[in-house]
Each structure stands twice: as structure tokens, then as C-alpha cells.
XYZ file of C-alpha atoms in Angstrom:
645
model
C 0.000 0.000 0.000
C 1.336 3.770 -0.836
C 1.468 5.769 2.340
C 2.170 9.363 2.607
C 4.516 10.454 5.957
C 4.064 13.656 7.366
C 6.224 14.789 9.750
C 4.452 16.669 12.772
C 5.658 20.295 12.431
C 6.679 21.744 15.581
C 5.699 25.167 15.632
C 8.265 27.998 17.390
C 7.245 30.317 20.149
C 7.149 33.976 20.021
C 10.408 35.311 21.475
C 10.164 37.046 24.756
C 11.375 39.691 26.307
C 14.564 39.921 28.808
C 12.740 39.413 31.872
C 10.744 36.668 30.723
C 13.849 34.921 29.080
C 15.708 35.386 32.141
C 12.425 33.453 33.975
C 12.376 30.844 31.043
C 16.066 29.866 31.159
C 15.757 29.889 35.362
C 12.921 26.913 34.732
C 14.316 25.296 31.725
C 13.781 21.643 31.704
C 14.948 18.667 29.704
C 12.278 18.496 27.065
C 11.148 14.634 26.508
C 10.483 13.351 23.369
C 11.196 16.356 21.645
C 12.026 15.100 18.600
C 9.223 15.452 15.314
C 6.732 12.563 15.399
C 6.370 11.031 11.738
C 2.668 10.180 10.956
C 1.786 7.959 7.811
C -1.740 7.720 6.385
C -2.993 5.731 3.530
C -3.029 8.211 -0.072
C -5.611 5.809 -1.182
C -9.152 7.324 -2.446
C -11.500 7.792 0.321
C -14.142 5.121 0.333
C -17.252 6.452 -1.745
C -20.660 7.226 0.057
C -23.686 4.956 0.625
C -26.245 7.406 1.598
C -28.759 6.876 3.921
C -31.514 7.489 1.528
C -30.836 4.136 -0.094
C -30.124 1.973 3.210
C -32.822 -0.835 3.322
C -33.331 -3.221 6.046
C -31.923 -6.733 5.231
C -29.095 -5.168 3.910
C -25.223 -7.075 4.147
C -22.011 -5.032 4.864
C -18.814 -5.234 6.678
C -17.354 -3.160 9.851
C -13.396 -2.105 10.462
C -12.090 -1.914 13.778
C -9.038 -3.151 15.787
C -9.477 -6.435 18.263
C -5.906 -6.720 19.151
C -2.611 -4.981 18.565
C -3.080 -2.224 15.274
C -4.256 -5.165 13.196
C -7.873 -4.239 11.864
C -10.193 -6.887 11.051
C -13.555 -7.123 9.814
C -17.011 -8.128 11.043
C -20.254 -8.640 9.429
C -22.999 -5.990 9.940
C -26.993 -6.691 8.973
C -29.509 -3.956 8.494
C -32.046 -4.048 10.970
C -33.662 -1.044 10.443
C -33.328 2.639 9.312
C -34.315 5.007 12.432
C -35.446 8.448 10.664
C -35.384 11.290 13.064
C -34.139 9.128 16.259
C -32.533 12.027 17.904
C -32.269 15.592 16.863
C -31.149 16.622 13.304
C -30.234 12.862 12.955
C -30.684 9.651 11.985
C -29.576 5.954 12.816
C -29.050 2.690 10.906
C -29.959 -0.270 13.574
C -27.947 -2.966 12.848
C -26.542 -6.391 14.026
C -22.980 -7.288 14.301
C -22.020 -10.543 13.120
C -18.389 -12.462 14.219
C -17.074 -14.666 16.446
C -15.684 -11.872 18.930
C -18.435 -9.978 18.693
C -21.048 -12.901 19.377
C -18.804 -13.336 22.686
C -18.237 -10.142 23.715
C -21.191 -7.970 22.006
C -20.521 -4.025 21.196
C -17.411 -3.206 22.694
C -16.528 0.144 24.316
C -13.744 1.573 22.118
C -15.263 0.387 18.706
C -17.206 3.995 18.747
C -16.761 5.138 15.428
C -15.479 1.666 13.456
C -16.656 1.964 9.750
C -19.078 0.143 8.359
C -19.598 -0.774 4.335
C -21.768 -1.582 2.056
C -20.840 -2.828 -1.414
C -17.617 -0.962 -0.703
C -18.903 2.490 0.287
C -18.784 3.910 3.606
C -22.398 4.237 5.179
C -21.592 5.508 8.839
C -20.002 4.632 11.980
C -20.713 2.249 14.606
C -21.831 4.756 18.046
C -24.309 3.494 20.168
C -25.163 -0.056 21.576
C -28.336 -1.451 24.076
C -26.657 -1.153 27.423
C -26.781 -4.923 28.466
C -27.902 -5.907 25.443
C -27.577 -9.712 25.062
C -27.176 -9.992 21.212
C -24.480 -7.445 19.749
C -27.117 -5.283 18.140
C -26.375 -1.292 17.966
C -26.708 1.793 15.414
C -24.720 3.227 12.937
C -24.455 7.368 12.549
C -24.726 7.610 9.376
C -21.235 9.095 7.402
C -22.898 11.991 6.014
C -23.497 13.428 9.194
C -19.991 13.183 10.462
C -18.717 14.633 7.489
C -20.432 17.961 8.470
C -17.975 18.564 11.185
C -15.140 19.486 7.843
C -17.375 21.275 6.158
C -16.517 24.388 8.581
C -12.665 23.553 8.015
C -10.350 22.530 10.628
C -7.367 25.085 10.415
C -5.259 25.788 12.993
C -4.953 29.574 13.589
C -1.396 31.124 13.008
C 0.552 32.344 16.204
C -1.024 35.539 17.319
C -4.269 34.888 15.920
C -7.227 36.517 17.529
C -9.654 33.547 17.627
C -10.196 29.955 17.298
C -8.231 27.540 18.704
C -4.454 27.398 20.240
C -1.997 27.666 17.193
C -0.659 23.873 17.267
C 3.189 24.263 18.109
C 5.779 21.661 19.392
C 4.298 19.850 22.103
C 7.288 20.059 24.465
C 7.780 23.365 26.444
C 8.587 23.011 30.345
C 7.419 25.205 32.958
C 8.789 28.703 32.673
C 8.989 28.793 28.465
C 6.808 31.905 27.336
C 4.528 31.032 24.379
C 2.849 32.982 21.432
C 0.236 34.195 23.558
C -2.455 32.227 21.058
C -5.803 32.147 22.587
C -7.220 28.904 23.517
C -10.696 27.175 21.994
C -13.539 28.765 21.833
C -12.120 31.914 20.494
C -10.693 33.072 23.867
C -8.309 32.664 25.729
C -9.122 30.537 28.767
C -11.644 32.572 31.222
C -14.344 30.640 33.253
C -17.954 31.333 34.867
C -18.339 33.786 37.423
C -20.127 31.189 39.504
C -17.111 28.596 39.560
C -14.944 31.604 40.517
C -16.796 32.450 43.167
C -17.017 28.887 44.529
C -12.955 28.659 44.256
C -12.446 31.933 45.614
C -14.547 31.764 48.635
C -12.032 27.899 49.100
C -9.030 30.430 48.828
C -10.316 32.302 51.797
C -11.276 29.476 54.004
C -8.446 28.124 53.200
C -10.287 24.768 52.298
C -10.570 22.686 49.576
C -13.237 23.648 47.170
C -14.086 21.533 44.342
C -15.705 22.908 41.236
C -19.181 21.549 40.934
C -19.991 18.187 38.630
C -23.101 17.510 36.890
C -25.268 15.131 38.230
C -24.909 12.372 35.571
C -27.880 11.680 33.837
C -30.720 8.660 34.192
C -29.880 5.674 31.614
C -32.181 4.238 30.376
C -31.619 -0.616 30.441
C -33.922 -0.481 27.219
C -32.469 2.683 25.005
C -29.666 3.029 23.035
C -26.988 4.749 24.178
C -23.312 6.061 22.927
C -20.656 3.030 22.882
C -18.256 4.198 25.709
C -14.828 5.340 25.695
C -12.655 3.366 28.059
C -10.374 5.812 29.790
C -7.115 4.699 29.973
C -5.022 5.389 33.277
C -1.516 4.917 32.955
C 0.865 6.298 35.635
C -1.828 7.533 37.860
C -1.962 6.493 41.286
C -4.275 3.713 42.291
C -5.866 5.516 45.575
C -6.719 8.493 43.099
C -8.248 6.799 40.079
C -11.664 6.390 41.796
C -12.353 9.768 42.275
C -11.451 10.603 38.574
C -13.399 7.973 37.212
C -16.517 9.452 39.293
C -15.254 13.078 37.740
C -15.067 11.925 34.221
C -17.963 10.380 34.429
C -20.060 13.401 35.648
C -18.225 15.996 32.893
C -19.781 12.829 30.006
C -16.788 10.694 29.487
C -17.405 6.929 30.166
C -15.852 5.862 33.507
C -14.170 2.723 31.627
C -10.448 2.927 33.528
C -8.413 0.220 32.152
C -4.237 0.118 32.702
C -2.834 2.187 30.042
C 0.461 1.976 27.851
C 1.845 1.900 24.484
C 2.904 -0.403 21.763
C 5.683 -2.828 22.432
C 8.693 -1.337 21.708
C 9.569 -3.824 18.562
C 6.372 -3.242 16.882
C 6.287 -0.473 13.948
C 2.513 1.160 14.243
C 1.021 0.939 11.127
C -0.192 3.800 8.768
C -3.401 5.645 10.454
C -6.652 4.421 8.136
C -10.576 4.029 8.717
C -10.843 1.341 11.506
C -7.616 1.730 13.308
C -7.721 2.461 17.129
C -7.433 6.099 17.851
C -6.988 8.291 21.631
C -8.080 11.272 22.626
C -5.304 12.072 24.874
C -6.255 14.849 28.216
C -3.033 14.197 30.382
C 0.213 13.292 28.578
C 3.645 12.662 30.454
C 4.763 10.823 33.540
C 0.776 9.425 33.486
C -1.632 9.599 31.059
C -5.519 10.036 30.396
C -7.048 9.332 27.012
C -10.126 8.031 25.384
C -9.871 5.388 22.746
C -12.031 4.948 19.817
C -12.098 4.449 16.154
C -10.725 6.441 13.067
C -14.291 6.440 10.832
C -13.607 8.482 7.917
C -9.719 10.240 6.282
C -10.200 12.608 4.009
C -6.744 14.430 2.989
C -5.067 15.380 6.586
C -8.230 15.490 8.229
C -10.663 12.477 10.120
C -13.560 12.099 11.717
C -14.194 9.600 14.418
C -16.422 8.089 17.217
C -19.987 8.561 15.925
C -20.644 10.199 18.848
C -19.495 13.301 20.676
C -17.112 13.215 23.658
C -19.061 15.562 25.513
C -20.055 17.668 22.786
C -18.098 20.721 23.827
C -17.721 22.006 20.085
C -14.948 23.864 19.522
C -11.908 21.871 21.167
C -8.083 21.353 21.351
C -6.501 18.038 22.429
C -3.721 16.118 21.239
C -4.521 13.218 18.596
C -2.507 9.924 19.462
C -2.520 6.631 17.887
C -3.413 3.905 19.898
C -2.311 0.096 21.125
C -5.017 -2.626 21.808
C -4.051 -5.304 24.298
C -7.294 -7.148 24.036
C -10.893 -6.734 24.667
C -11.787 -7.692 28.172
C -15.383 -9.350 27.878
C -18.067 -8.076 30.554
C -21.752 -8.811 31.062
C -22.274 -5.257 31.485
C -20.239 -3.161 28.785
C -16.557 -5.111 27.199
C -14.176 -3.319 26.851
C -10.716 -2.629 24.483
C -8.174 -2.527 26.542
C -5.276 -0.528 25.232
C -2.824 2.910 25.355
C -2.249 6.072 23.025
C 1.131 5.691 21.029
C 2.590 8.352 19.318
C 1.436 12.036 18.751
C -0.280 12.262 15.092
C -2.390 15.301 15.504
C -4.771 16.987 17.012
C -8.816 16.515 17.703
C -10.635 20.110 17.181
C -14.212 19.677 17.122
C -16.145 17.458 19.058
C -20.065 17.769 17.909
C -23.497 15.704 17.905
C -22.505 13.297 15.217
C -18.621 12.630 16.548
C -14.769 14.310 16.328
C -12.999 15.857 13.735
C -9.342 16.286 13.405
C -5.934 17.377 12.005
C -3.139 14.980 11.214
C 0.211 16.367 11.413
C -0.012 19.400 13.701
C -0.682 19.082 17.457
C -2.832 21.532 20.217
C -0.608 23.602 22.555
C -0.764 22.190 25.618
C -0.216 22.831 29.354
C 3.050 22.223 30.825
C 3.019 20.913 34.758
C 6.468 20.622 36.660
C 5.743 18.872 40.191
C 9.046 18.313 42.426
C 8.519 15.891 45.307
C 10.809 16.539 47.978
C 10.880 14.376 51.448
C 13.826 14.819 53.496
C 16.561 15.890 50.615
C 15.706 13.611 47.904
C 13.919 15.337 45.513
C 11.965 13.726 42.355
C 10.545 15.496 39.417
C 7.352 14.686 37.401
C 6.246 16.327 34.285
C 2.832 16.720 33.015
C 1.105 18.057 29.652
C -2.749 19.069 30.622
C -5.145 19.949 27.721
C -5.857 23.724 27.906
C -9.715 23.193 28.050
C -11.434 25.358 30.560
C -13.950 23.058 31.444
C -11.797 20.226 31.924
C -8.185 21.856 33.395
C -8.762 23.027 36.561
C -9.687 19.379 37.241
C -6.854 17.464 35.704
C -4.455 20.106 37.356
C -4.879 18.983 40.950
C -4.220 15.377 40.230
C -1.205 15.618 38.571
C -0.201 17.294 41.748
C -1.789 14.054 43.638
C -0.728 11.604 41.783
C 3.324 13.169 42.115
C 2.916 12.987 45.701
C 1.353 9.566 45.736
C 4.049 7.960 43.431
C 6.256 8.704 46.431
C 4.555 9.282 49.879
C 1.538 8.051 51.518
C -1.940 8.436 51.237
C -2.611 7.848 55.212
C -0.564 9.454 58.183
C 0.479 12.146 59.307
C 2.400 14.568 57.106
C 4.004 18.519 57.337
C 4.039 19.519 53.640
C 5.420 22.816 52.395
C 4.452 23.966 48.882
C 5.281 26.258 46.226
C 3.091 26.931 43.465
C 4.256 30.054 40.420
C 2.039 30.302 37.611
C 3.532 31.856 34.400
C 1.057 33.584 32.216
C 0.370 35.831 29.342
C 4.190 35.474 28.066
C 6.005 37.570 30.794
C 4.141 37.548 33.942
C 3.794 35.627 36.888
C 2.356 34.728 40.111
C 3.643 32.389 43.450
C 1.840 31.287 46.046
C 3.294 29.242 49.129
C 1.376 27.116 51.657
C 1.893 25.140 54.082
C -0.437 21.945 55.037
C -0.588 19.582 58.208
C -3.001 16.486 57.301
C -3.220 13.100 58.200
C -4.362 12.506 54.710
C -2.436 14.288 52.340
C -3.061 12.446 49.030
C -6.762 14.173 49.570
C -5.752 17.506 50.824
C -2.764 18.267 48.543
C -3.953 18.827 45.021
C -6.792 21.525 44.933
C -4.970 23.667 47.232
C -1.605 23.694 45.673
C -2.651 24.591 41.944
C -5.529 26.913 43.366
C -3.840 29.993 41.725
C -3.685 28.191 37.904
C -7.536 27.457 38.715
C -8.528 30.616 39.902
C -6.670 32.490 36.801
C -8.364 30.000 34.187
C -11.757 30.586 35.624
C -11.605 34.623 36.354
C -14.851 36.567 35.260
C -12.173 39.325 34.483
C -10.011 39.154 31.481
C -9.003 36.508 29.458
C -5.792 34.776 30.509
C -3.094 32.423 28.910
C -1.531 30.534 31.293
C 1.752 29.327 29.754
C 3.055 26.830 32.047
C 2.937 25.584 36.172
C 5.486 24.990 38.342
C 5.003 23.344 41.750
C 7.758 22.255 44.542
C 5.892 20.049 47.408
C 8.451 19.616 50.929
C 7.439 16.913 53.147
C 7.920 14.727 55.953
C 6.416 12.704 57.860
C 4.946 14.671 61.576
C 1.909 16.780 62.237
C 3.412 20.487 62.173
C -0.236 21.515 63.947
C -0.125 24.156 67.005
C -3.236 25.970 68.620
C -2.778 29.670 70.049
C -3.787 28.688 73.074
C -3.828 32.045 75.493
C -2.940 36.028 74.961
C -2.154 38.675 77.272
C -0.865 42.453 77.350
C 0.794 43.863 79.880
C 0.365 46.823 80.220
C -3.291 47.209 79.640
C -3.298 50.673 80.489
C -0.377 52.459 78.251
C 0.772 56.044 77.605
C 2.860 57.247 74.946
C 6.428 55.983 74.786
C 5.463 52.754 76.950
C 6.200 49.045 75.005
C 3.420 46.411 75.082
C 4.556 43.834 75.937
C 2.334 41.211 74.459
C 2.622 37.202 75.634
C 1.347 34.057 72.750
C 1.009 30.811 74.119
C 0.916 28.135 71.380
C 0.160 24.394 71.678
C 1.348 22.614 69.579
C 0.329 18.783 68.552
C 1.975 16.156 70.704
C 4.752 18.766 71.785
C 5.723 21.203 74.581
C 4.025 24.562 75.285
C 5.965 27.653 73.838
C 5.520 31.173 74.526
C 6.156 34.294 71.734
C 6.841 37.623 73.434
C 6.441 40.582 71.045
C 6.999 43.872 71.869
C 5.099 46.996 70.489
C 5.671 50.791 71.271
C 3.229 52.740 71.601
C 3.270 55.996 69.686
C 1.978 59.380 69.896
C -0.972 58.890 67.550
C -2.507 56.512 69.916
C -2.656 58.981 72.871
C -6.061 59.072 74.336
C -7.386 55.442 72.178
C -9.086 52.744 73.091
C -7.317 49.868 71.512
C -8.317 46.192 70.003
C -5.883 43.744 69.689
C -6.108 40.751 67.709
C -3.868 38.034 67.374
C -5.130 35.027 65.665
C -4.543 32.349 62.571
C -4.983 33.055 59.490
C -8.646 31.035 59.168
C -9.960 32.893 62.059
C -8.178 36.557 60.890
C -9.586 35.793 57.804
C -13.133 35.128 59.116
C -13.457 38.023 60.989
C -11.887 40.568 58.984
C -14.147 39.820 55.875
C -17.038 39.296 58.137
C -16.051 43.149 59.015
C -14.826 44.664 55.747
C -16.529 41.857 53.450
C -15.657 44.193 50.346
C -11.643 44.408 50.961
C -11.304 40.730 50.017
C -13.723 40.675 46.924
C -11.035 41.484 43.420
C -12.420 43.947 40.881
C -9.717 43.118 38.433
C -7.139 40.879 37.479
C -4.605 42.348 38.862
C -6.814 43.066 42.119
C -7.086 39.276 42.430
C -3.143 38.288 41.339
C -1.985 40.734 44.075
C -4.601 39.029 46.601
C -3.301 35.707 45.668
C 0.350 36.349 46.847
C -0.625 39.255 49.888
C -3.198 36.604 51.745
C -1.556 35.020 54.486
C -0.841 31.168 54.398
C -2.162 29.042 57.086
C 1.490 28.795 59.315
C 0.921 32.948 58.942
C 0.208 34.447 62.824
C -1.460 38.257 62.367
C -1.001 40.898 64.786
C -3.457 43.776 64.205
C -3.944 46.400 66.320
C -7.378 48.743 65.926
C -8.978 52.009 67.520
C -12.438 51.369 68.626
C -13.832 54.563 66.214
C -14.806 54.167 62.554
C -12.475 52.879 60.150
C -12.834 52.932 56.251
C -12.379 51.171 53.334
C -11.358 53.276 49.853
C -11.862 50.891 46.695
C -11.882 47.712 48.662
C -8.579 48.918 50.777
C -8.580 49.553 54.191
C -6.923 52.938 55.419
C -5.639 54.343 58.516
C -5.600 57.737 57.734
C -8.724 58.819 56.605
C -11.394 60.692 58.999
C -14.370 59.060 60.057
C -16.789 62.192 58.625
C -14.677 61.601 55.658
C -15.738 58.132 55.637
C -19.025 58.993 56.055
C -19.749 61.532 53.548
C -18.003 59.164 51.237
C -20.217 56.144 52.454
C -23.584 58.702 51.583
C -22.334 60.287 48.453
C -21.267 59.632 44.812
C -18.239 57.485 46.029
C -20.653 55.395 47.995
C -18.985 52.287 45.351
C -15.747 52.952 46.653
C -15.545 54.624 50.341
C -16.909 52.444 53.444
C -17.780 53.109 56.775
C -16.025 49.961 58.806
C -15.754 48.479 62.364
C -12.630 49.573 63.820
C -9.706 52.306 62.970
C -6.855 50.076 61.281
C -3.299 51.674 63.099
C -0.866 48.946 62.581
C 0.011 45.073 61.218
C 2.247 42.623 61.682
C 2.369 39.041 60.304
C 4.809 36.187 61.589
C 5.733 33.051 60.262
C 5.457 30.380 62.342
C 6.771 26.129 61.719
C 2.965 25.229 62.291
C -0.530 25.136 60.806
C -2.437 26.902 62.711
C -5.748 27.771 64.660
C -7.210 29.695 67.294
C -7.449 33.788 67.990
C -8.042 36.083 70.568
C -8.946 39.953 71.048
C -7.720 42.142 73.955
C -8.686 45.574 75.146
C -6.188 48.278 75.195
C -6.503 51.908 76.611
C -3.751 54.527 76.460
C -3.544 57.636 78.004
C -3.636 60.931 76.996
């Protein structure tokens, strides 16, 4: 057979400037597999069309797909019935498979999209089966449909372009590179829902973990047809976390069909891409993988179509195209299932719509880069992730590559004091860190969200769109619970005058150790003559809860920039405040609190035209300190202060 070979074309990245070069060549990584991946396709004719205007039931034809290894083989197909108008805008063929395998084993999850013929011509795909049906007897989307995801074209915009999807580029950059600044699917660049921010952002300030909500997955129906699933393959993922992202795919519409991932044995040449052979739909590339295997349906030049069936129907998309291995098919009385792994990169998948996927060989999506180093007690390890740049689906894969880096080397259960790092690099020069420190005695479940929660709040901020170009996280650990409780506060003295130190005691208790005491030691200045005083001293969750109970609008961002500066200025949980207030009116000017500013200022402000922007608060802010502490910590007190005149 005459095969054409296309090699993929790795595309260059915008050049930066100084500072971000000097950032990029700080986090410059080893790339892996960096080299151009060659992709050969049949040049053969595509098959001609059978429409579905002259499918009859009784009807004989043949079906592609892949049982084992890359090797396709055929099965028989019968016309059972032509379905007019089954399902919006479309049609289905009911059919019968015929075969040995496929008497066994009935429709098999990863066959979605295997071509079927009659007298040589293409007349659909094979995308939806009877779940536990007991005769292999499912519907065919007819080709004609499918082929209406090319008619729109499936270009990949050039870098710099102002809409569409991510220009496809090498797939290889680490942490730290700076990239075109090419917007991301959709036609913009990655920007969520105002509700989802406002779910993560009230997590930031609780400092728990908030997960973004899931669809409740739907009702299926024994007796209706449904889409042939996916199976998900997991390779390099962590066993303890693979339950909770089946349960995740499966509520954002993948199939929940985990089987042990991988690719091709090394001494086996894949064979040229053509209707029938396996295909993967590849989320999570690296040190572990997530992909979704089907069936190539339909080549036309560099571009397929495949599946039958959407993914999720998200339309516009941008993930990486992979050929795929099959081990075997696993039978099941429920659903069996192809058990296999993506290969090597051959493309990439940009639309996924009612009637199945359409792709691009030769050129690849930009993806995510994710850089997790695992350090416990001077050994460090590094992992390296690729995460689709899908704003529905990345700030979920994010956390568990986080996870699954810790997991591959610590413990799910027992106690554990874990440091972390997190800097986000975005729109080509910029960037934002966030440190936090975590005492759990189960990390594997509190680790992920919390770590990445500055990539997830960026790619889901109501504000401005945002290209995140790559993530970078460093996770210290050991095994102890670094836990303490401020336990008591006093002042002495609590009567002051000008020129007199407070002398101010903190008792902390920490977990299974001995008591210690912080003295800190505060002069009192002349602007505090004649004041009542308030002094709080408390950890972060409880500073946090009473400050924004009192001055709610001082931790709510207007602005981008409002909410990158929030990320880094919020203390971390080992963070003890020290705030000391005069019992008058305070005030607020734009969401910041001032010390300066007179109460019948505050006031007018608070009445008039600048109502927006000037409030009237609890409490006169005069002074702030914050100390870092080796715990996590809880607890706060206030104490009353008066100083002379």
C-alpha cells in the first residue's frame, strides 16, 4: 500500500522579552520526546458514500475496527432497520454485528466510530449499543453526518491569531517557556464562569478545599440506546486516586471505563493511520496519562472524523490526537471493553459535535506544561505533566497531577508537614507564586486543589481573558503533624501612655509537643494617645473570618490584577497576624482599608457619589504585623487596650 509520511511540524514560540527569558532559562527543563513525530496515512481514495436514503433493512455489509494490537479486522454488519429522526437533526441505521468476537463479547466500548460498508462504500459509523444488550445489536451514525464537522474547516490559527483555537506548536515546552500568547478554543483565551470563581475563591479564603461543581450524571435508560463508551485509559496515575477521577469523568460525560494504560511494544512499527484503526483522545500526557480510545471512521486528505458520537459535545476543542495500542478486549456482562494505550502524537482533535470528532493529522494543540518536584527529606523527584488547555476540563486534571506526584512517592494515610510552592507563568512575561503550608493526616486528599488553586482561579476569572503558559510546583514533606493551637494572649500593660512598650505574651500548643511562649513587643506611639485599643492576634482562618465578616468588600477582586496581588498578599495558614485597631470608625477606599482617613470623611463618602468605593467599617486600622510560624495553625483572641492621653 502507498502511504504518505508527514512529519508533525513543531511550531516555534514567540520570542520574549529579557525578563521573561531570564524566567524561562531559570525553569528550563529537559524536554522529553522532543524530537518530530512522523505520521503515515494511507493516499488511497477515500471510500465512496452509501447514503442513507438508499439503506434498506436486510441489507449485508462489513465493519473495520481493531481487536488486538493495530491489526484491523472485519465483522459482518446486517440492516435491521433505518431510524429516521431518532434524535435531533439525525438519523440511525440499527444494525446487528455478526463475528465470532463480537457474538462473545457484544458491542465493545472503544469500537465507537469503526466503519461500516456496504458494497464498498462507507455508510456511517458504529456509536451506540443497548446497554446490556444480550445480542451485539447497535446503530450506525450515518457518514454523512460526520462529514459535516469538515465542512466548517479545521485550520489551525497562526501564532497571534485573535480567535479559534491554540496555534498547534511543538508539544514540548517546560514550565517557565513563554509562548505565542495564542488564545485557547472557543475563540478566547481561557476565562471561566463567574459562579465557579466564586465557589474557588470563597475555598481560597477558608483556606479549604473547594471543588468545582460536577453535573449530576444523567438517568440511563436498560432499554435505550446509548453512545458506545470510551474506556479511559489510566496509565501512571496512582491507584488511591483513580476512583475519584473515574466518578469526575464520568459526571463531565466521558465513560468511567479505567483500564491500565500503555503503548505499543517497543519492537512493533505502528502501522499507517486508516478508517478502523484504534485512535486516543489524549487529556493528560507525560509521567501518566488520560485518554479516550475509539475508532478512526472516515480520512479525508489530513483530516478524520471519528467516534460517531461526541465526547461531551463541547464544540470547539483542542486536544492532542494519538494513535493507539489494543491489548485485548476484556469481555463483561455489562459493557466489554478494548483494553489498550495512546502511542505516538499524530495530531490533534478540534471539534467534538453531535454526530462525533474531527481532526488534524500532522499538527498538534498547545498544551499545558506541569512541573511537580517531590521533595521528602533531601531527595527530591521530578514529574512532568502536559494538561489539555480546556477550561472546562483543566482546573480538574491540574490537581491530580499534583496528587498523583505525591502519591508515586509518599503516603496516602498518616500524618504529614508539607510545604508547597506553586508560580504560575502567564500571558508570556508575567507571573504569580503562592506558598502554603499543610498539616493532614491525609495528604493524598488535601494536597492537590490547594496547591494549583492559583492556575484554577486564573483560568476561571470573570475578568479578562488569561493564557496561562506553564505551572510549576515544589511540594516539601515529611512525615509529623506540624499543627499548634494559640492557646492564650495577654498584654501587659493594659493601660499604656505614649512611649510605653506592650509587651504582648502568645502561648501556642502545639500537637503532641511542649508549650511555647512568643513575646512581642510593640511601642506605643503618639498617635494613639487618648485610644481605646483592640488587639487581635489570631490564625490566618480565624483573621480571615473576621476581617471579611467586618470589611466583606476588601477581600472581593475587581480586576485581574486586584485578584493576582490578593493571591500572593493573603496570608498562608502557618501565617500568625497581629493587628492592632482604635475602637472609632475605620474605612475602606476601593476595597482597601486605610488608617488615615477621617471618620466624617468616611461617612460623607459612604452617603455620596463614592458610595462604590468609600466604606464606613468596624474599627480604625493603626498597625500590622504578620509572623511566620513552623505550624498550621488555629485559634485567635482579642484584647482591650486603653492609652492615656
Amino acid at each position: 500500500m502507498a502511504v504518505l509520511r508527514q512529519t508533525m511540524r513543531p511550531w516555534a514560540a514567540r520570542p520574549c522579552a529579557a525578563a521573561g527569558a531570564i524566567l524561562a532559562a531559570a525553569m528550563a527543563l529537559p524536554a522529553a520526546d522532543a524530537r518530530g513525530a512522523e505520521v503515515t496515512v494511507s493516499t488511497a481514495a477515500p471510500a465512496a458514500i452509501f447514503p442513507i436514503s438508499e439503506v434498506r433493512a436486510g441489507m449485508k455489509g462489513v465493519g473495520r475496527t481493531v481487536f488486538v494490537g493495530d491489526t484491523i479486522e472485519e465483522f459482518g454488519v446486517e440492516v435491521l432497520a433505518v431510524m429516521k429522526r431518532s434524535r435531533a437533526q439525525g438519523d440511525l441505521i440499527l444494525f446487528r454485528a455478526e463475528g465470532e468476537t463480537l457474538a462473545h463479547a457484544g458491542i465493545i466500548a472503544g469500537m465507537s466510530g469503526s466503519p461500516v460498508y456496504i458494497d464498498g462504500r462507507v455508510v456511517g459509523a458504529v456509536a451506540f449499543a443497548y446497554p446490556n444488550g444480550k445480542d451485539p445489536i447497535g446503530a450506525i451514525t450515518p457518514i454523512g453526518e460526520m462529514l459535516e464537522i469538515l465542512d466548517g474547516g479545521l485550520e489551525f490559527p497562526e501564532d497571534g491569531a485573535e480567535d479559534g483555537p491554540p496555534a498547534a506548536r511543538s508539544w514540548n515546552a517546560d514550565p517557565g517557556a513563554r509562548t505565542s500568547g495564542a488564545v485557547s478554543p472557543g475563540g478566547a483565551a481561557d476565562r471561566g464562569s463567574r459562579d465557579a470563581f466564586d465557589l474557588l475563591w470563597r475555598g481560597f479564603l477558608g483556606r479549604e478545599v473547594e471543588r468545582l461543581p460536577l453535573p449530576a450524571p444523567g438517568a440511563t435508560d436498560p432499554g435505550a440506546l446509548a453512545p458506545v463508551q470510551l474506556p479511559l485509559t489510566l496509565s501512571g496515575w496512582a491507584e488511591p486516586l483513580q476512583s475519584e477521577m473515574r466518578e469526575t469523568l464520568g459526571a463531565l460525560g466521558f465513560s468511567a471505563v479505567a483500564t491500565p494504560g500503555g503503548g505499543s511494544p517497543g519492537d512493533i512499527q505502528v502501522k499507517p493511520l486508516e478508517p478502523g484503526s484504534a485512535v486516543a483522545v489524549q487529556m493528560v500526557r507525560g509521567d501518566a496519562d488520560l485518554a479516550a480510545i475509539g475508532t478512526v471512521t472516515y480520512i479525508r486528505g489530513d483530516e478524520i472524523v471519528a467516534f460517531g458520537h461526541p465526547m461531551v459535545q463541547a464544540g470547539p476543542v483542542a486536544f492532542p490526537m494519538s494513535s493507539a495500542w489494543i491489548y485485548g478486549v476484556i469481555p463483561n456482562n455489562v459493557v466489554s471493553v478494548k483494553m489498550g494505550g495512546s502511542t505516538g502524537l499524530i495530531g490533534g482533535i478540534l471539534e467534538d459535535r453531535r454526530a462525533g470528532i474531527g481532526g488534524k493529522l500532522g499538527q498538534a494543540p498547545d498544551l499545558l506544561p506541569v512541573r511537580v518536584v517531590m521533595n521528602e527529606s533531601g531527595a527530591g523527584h521530578t514529574y512532568r505533566y502536559e494538561v489539555v488547555r480546556q477550561t472546562a476540563y483543566t482546573p480538574f486534571f491540574l490537581p491530580w497531577t499534583v496528587s498523583n506526584s505525591y502519591l508515586a512517592r509518599g503516603w496516602g494515610l498518616g500524618e504529614a508537614d508539607l510545604v508547597t510552592t506553586c508560580t504560575v507563568y502567564y500571558n508570556g512575561d508575567r507571573s504569580v507564586t503562592r506558598h502554603e503550608r499543610i498539616a493532614s493526616d491525609a495528604p493524598s486528599q488535601d494536597l492537590g486543589q490547594n496547591v494549583v488553586m492559583p492556575a484554577s482561579l486564573l483560568l476561571v476569572n470573570p475578568f479578562e481573558p488569561v493564557r496561562i503558559d506553564s505551572v510549576a510546583v515544589t511540594v516539601d514533606y515529611e512525615r509529623r503533624i506540624g499543627r499548634a493551637r494559640l492557646s492564650r494572649l495577654s498584654c501587659s500593660p493594659l493601660r499604656a501612655e505614649v512611649g510605653d512598650t506592650l509587651e504582648v505574651r502568645v502561648e501556642f500548643e502545639p500537637y503532641r509537643g511542649p508549650r511555647e511562649t512568643r513575646v512581642l513587643r510593640y511601642p506605643v506611639p503618639g498617635a494613639w494617645a487618648g485610644r481605646s485599643l483592640r488587639l487581635l492576634v489570631a490564625s490566618t482562618p480565624d483573621f480571615m473570618e473576621w476581617d471579611s465578616d467586618r470589611t466583606p468588600e476588601k477581600f472581593n477582586p475587581r480586576s485581574l490584577p486586584d485578584m493576582i496581588e490578593m493571591i500572593e498578599r493573603v496570608p498562608d495558614d502557618a501565617t500568625l497576624s497581629v493587628r492592632f485597631y482604635a475602637a472609632e470608625p475605620g474605612a475602606t477606599v476601593g476595597g482597601v482599608e486605610v488608617s488615615g482617613l477621617p471618620p466624617s470623611m468616611a461617612a460623607v463618602g459612604a452617603k455620596g457619589e463614592g458610595a462604590s468605593e468609600t466604606r464606613e467599617v468596624s474599627g480604625r486600622f493603626l498597625m500590622e504585623e504578620r509572623i511566620a510560624t513552623p505550624w498550621v495553625l488555629e485559634g485567635g483572641e482579642q484584647i482591650e487596650i486603653q492609652v492615656e492621653r
